[in-house]
XYZ file of C-alpha atoms in Angstrom:
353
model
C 23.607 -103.659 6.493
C 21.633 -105.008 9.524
C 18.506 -104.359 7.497
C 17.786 -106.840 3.994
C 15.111 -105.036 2.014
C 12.675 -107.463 0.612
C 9.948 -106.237 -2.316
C 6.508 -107.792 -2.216
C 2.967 -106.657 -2.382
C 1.031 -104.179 -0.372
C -0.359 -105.538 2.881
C -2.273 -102.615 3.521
C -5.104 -103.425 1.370
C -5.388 -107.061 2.675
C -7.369 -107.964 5.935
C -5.910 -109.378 9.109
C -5.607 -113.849 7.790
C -7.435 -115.963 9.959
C -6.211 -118.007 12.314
C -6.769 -121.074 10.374
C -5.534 -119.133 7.104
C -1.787 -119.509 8.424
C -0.140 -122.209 5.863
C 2.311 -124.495 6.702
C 2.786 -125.329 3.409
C 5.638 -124.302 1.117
C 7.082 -121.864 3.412
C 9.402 -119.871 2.178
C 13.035 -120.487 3.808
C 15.777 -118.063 2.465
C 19.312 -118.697 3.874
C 20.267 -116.690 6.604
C 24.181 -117.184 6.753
C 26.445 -113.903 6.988
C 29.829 -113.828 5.682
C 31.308 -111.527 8.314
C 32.459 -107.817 7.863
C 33.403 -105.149 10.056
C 31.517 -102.030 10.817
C 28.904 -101.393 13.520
C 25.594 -102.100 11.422
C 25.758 -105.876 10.891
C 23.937 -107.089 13.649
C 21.009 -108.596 12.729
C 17.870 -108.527 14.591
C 14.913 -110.968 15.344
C 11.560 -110.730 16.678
C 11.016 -112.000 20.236
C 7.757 -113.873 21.636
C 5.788 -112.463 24.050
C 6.636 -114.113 27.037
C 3.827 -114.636 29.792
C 3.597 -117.995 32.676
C 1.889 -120.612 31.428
C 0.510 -124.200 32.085
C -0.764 -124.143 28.956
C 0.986 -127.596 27.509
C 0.838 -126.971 23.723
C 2.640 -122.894 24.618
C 5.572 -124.718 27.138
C 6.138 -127.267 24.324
C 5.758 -124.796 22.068
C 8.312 -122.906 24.203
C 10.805 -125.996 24.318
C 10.718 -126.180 20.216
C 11.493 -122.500 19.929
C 14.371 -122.719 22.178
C 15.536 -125.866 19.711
C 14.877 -124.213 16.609
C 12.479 -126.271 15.070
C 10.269 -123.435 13.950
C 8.616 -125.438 11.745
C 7.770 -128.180 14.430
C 6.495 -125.333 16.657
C 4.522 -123.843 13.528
C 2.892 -127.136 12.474
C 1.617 -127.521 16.649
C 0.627 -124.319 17.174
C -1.704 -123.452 13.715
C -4.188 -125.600 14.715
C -4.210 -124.473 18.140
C -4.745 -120.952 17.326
C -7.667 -122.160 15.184
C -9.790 -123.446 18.282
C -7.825 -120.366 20.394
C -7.697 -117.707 18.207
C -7.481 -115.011 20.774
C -4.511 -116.769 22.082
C -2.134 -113.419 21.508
C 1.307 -115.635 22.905
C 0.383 -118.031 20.457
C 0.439 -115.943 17.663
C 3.366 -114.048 18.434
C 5.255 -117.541 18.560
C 4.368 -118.500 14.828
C 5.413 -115.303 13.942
C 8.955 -114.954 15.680
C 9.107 -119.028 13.906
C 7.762 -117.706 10.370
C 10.650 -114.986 10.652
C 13.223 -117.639 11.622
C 12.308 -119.279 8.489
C 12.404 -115.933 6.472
C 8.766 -116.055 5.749
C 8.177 -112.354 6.182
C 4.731 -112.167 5.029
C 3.494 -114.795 7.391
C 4.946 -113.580 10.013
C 3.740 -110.016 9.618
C 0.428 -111.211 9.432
C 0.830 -113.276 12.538
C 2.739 -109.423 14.348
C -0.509 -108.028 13.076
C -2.811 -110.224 14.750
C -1.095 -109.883 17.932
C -0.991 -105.864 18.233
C -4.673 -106.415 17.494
C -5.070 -108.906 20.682
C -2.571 -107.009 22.410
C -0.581 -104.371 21.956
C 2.533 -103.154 23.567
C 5.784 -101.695 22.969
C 7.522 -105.481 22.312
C 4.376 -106.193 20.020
C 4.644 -102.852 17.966
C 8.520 -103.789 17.381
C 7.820 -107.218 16.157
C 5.237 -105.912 14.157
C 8.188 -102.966 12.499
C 11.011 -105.496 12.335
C 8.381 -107.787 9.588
C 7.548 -104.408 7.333
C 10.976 -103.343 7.436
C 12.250 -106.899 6.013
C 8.904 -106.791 3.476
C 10.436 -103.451 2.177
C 7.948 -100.890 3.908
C 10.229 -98.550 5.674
C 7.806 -95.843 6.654
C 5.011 -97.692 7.724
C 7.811 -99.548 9.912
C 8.777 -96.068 11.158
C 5.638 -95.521 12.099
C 5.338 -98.708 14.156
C 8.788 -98.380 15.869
C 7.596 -94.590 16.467
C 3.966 -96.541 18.708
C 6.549 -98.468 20.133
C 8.963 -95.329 21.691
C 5.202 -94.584 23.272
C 5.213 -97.415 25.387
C 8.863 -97.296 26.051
C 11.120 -94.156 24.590
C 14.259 -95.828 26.000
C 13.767 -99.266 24.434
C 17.551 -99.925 22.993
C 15.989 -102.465 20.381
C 13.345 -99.897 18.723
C 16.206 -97.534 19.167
C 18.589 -99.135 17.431
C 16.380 -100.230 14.965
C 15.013 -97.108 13.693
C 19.006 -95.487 13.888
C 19.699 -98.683 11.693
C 16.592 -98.065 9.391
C 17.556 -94.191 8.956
C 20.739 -94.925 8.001
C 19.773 -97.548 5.426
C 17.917 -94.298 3.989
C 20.508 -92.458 3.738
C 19.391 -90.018 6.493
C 22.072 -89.783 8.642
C 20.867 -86.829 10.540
C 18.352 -88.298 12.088
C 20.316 -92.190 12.042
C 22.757 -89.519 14.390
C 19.792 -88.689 16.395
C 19.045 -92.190 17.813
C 22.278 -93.160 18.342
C 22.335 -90.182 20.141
C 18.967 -91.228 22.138
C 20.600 -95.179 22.474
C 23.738 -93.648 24.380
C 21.226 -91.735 26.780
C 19.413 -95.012 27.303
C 22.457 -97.015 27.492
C 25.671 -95.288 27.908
C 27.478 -98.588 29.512
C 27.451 -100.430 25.762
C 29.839 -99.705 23.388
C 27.626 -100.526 19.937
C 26.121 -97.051 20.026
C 29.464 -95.328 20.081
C 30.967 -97.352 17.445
C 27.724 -96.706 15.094
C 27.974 -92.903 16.088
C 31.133 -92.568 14.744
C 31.079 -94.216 11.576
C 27.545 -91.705 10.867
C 29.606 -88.903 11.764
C 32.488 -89.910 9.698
C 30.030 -90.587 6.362
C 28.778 -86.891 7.002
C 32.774 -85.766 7.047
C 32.826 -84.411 10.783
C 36.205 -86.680 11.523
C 37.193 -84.236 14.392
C 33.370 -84.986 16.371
C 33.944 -89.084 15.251
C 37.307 -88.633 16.542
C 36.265 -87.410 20.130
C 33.464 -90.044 20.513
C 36.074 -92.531 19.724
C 38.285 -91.423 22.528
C 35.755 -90.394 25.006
C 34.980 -94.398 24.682
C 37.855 -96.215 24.930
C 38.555 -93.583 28.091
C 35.808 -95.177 29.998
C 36.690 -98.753 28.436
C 40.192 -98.199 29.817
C 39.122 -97.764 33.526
C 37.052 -101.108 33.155
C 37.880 -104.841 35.000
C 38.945 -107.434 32.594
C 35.463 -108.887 32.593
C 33.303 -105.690 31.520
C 35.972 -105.270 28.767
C 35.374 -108.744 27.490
C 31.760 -108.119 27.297
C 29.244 -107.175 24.793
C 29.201 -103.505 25.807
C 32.682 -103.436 27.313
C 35.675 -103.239 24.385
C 34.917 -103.396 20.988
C 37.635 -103.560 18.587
C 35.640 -101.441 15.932
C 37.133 -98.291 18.495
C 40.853 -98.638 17.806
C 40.656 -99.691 14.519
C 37.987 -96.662 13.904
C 40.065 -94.488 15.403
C 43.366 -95.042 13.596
C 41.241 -94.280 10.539
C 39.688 -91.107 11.626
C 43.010 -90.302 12.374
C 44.353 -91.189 9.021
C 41.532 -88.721 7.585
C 42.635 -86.144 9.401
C 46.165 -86.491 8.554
C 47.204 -87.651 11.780
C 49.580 -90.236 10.791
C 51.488 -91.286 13.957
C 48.001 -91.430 15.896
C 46.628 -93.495 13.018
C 49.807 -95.970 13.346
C 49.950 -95.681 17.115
C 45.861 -96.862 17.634
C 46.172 -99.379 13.767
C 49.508 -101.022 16.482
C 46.476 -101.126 19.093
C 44.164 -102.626 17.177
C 46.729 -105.198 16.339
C 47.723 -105.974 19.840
C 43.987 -106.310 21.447
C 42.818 -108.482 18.615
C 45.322 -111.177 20.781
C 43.235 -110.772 24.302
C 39.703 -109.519 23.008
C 37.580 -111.658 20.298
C 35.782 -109.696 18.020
C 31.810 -108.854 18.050
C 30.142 -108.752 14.533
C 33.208 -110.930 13.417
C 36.619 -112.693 14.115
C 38.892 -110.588 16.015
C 41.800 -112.139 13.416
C 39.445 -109.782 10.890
C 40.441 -106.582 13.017
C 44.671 -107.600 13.263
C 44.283 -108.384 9.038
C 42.877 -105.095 8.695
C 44.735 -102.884 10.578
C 47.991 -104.293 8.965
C 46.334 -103.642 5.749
C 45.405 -100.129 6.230
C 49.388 -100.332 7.965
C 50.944 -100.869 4.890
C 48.965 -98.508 3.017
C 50.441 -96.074 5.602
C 54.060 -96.855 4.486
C 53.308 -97.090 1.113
C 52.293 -93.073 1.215
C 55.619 -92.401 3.372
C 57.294 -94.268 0.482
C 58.548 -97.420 3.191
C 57.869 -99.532 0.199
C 60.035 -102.742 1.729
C 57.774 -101.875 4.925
C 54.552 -101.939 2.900
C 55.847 -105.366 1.569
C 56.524 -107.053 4.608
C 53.253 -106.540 6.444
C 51.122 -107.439 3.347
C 53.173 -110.493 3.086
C 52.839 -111.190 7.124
C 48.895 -110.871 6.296
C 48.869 -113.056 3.448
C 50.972 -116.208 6.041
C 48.452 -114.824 8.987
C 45.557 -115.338 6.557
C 46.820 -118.880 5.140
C 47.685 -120.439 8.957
C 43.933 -118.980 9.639
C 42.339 -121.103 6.454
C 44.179 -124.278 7.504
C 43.075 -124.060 11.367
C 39.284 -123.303 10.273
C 39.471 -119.817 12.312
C 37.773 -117.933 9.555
C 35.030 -118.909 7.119
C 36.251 -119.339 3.664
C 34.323 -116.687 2.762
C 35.615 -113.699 4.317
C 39.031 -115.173 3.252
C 38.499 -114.962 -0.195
C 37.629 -111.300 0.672
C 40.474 -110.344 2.443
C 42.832 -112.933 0.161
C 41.411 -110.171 -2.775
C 41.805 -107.194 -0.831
C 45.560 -108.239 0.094
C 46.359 -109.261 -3.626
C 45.215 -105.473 -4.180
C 47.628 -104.289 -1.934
C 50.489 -106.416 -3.288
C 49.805 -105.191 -6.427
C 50.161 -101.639 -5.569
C 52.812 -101.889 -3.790
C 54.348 -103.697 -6.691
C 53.294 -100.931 -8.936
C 55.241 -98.333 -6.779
C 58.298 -100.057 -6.592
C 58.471 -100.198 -9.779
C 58.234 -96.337 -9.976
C 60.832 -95.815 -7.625
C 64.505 -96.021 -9.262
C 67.103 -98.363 -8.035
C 69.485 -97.045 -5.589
C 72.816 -95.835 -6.519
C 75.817 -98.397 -4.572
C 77.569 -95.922 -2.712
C 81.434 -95.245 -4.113
């Protein structure tokens, strides 16, 4: 999921900290690696500092440490600062993008808090959203991304965000809604289309997932090379979604015909949330499950074996985490196995007299 739910403590009852109340002390740094997976909500998001010009020399070098990545350089600068300056709003919202880098949620909320006090704004009201959401408060963080839509009702991030959050809840209505509202904002970026579809799908209306899928990659098709290379241009979620709607439906040559697709772009377009090589593994895997229904048993074999030498050749040239090739080592052995256990049900083959 793009969103980690964290438990902790009410904030509400607790007053805005002090400026000189931050600690930068035993800050809490979680690990923020991701395995890889495919699916349209893995994104993560981030908080973003205000930005405003500035001569200021401890907010540029500030500025330069951020950039870097040495949030806790920039933290240890900028808490005493904020303790002769504590009005300084772009200060504030620095330590807490940093205290979110580090995964030190409460901090940073506190820090979002102070800023929307000092000055708020659509970008502060978001910040402020993103640090409840990861401390576990999903309607109060509703609420927030709801102040921000007042500022600016076509802001993709709060969009996104709350379509993200809604889903996480299990509402998919309304997760519909603003994915819905992110394609009227943006109808040039491909993420919105790809999340649509895999809402619709969870709420069983294959036929409407199936049309958004193809209304896309119509418009994708008519793009230069460039736009289809870029973030919002071709996504390889669309075939591979699309050869599974298919499959749902019962549509098993389109399934094959856009799984083949998949297969083929994963060569010329690299992947978004995750290696392209992911996509081509996949779609040979849901492939062989194809022609294990149709009973093309020696078929089912070959590609699960062709994924298994794909997958090894990717381990030994570092293309893929070892990670998300034990995963898809697993999910291949599972395959194997069935097709195994079919063969087995299947009775030899008469010679011919």
């Amino acid at each position: 999921m793009i969103w980690l739910l964290f438990a902790c403590g009410s904030l509400e009852s607790e007053p805005l900290y002090k400026a000189e109340q931050y600690s930068t002390h035993n800050t809490q740094i979680l690990s923020t690696s991701v395995t890889g997976g495919l699916g349209w909500n893995y994104p993560q998001t981030s908080i973003l500092p205000l930005e405003f010009l500035t001569e200021d020399e401890y907010i540029v070098k500030a500025r330069a440490l951020f950039t870097k990545g040495k949030d806790l350089d920039l933290i240890e600068l900028l808490v005493p600062y904020v303790t002769q300056n504590p009005d300084h709003f772009v200060a504030h919202s620095m330590i807490s993008a940093s205290f979110f880098r580090l995964r030190d949620f409460e901090q940073s909320a506190r820090a979002a808090q102070r800023v929307i006090e000092l000055h708020p704004s659509g970008l502060t009201h978001l910040n402020y959203a993103i640090t409840l959401q990861f401390l576990g408060y999903p309607e109060r963080a509703l609420e927030q991304y709801e102040t921000a839509l007042v500022y600016d009702k076509k802001s993709f991030l709060v969009l996104r965000n709350m379509a993200s959050l809604h889903y996480v809840l299990k509402n998919l209505p309304m997760a519909a809604y603003y994915l819905k509202e992110m394609i009227r904002a943006d109808p040039d970026d491909s993420y919105p289309y790809v999340a649509l579809g895999q809402v619709l799908v969870e709420q069983k209306k294959y036929a409407e997932a199936e049309h958004i899928y193809r209304f896309r990659l119509k418009e994708v098709a008519i793009m230069n090379e460039q736009e289809k290379r870029e973030a919002g241009g071709l996504l390889l979620d669309l075939p591979l979604a699309l050869g599974r709607v298919c499959l749902l439906q019962g549509k098993g040559d389109a399934a094959k015909k856009w799984l083949k697709k998949t297969i083929e772009l994963s060569s010329v377009q690299e992947g978004s949330w995750t290696s392209e090589h992911n996509y081509s593994l996949e779609a040979k895997r849901t492939l062989a499950g194809i022609a294990l229904e149709e009973g093309q048993i020696l078929r089912a074999m070959e590609l699960v074996t062709e994924s298994k030498e794909q997958l090894d050749t990717l381990l030994k040239e570092n293309l893929i985490p070892n990670g998300e090739g034990t995963i898809l080592r697993q999910q291949l052995l599972e395959m194997e196995q069935m097709v195994i256990e079919k063969s087995a049900e299947v009775p030899p083959q008469q010679p011919q007299q």
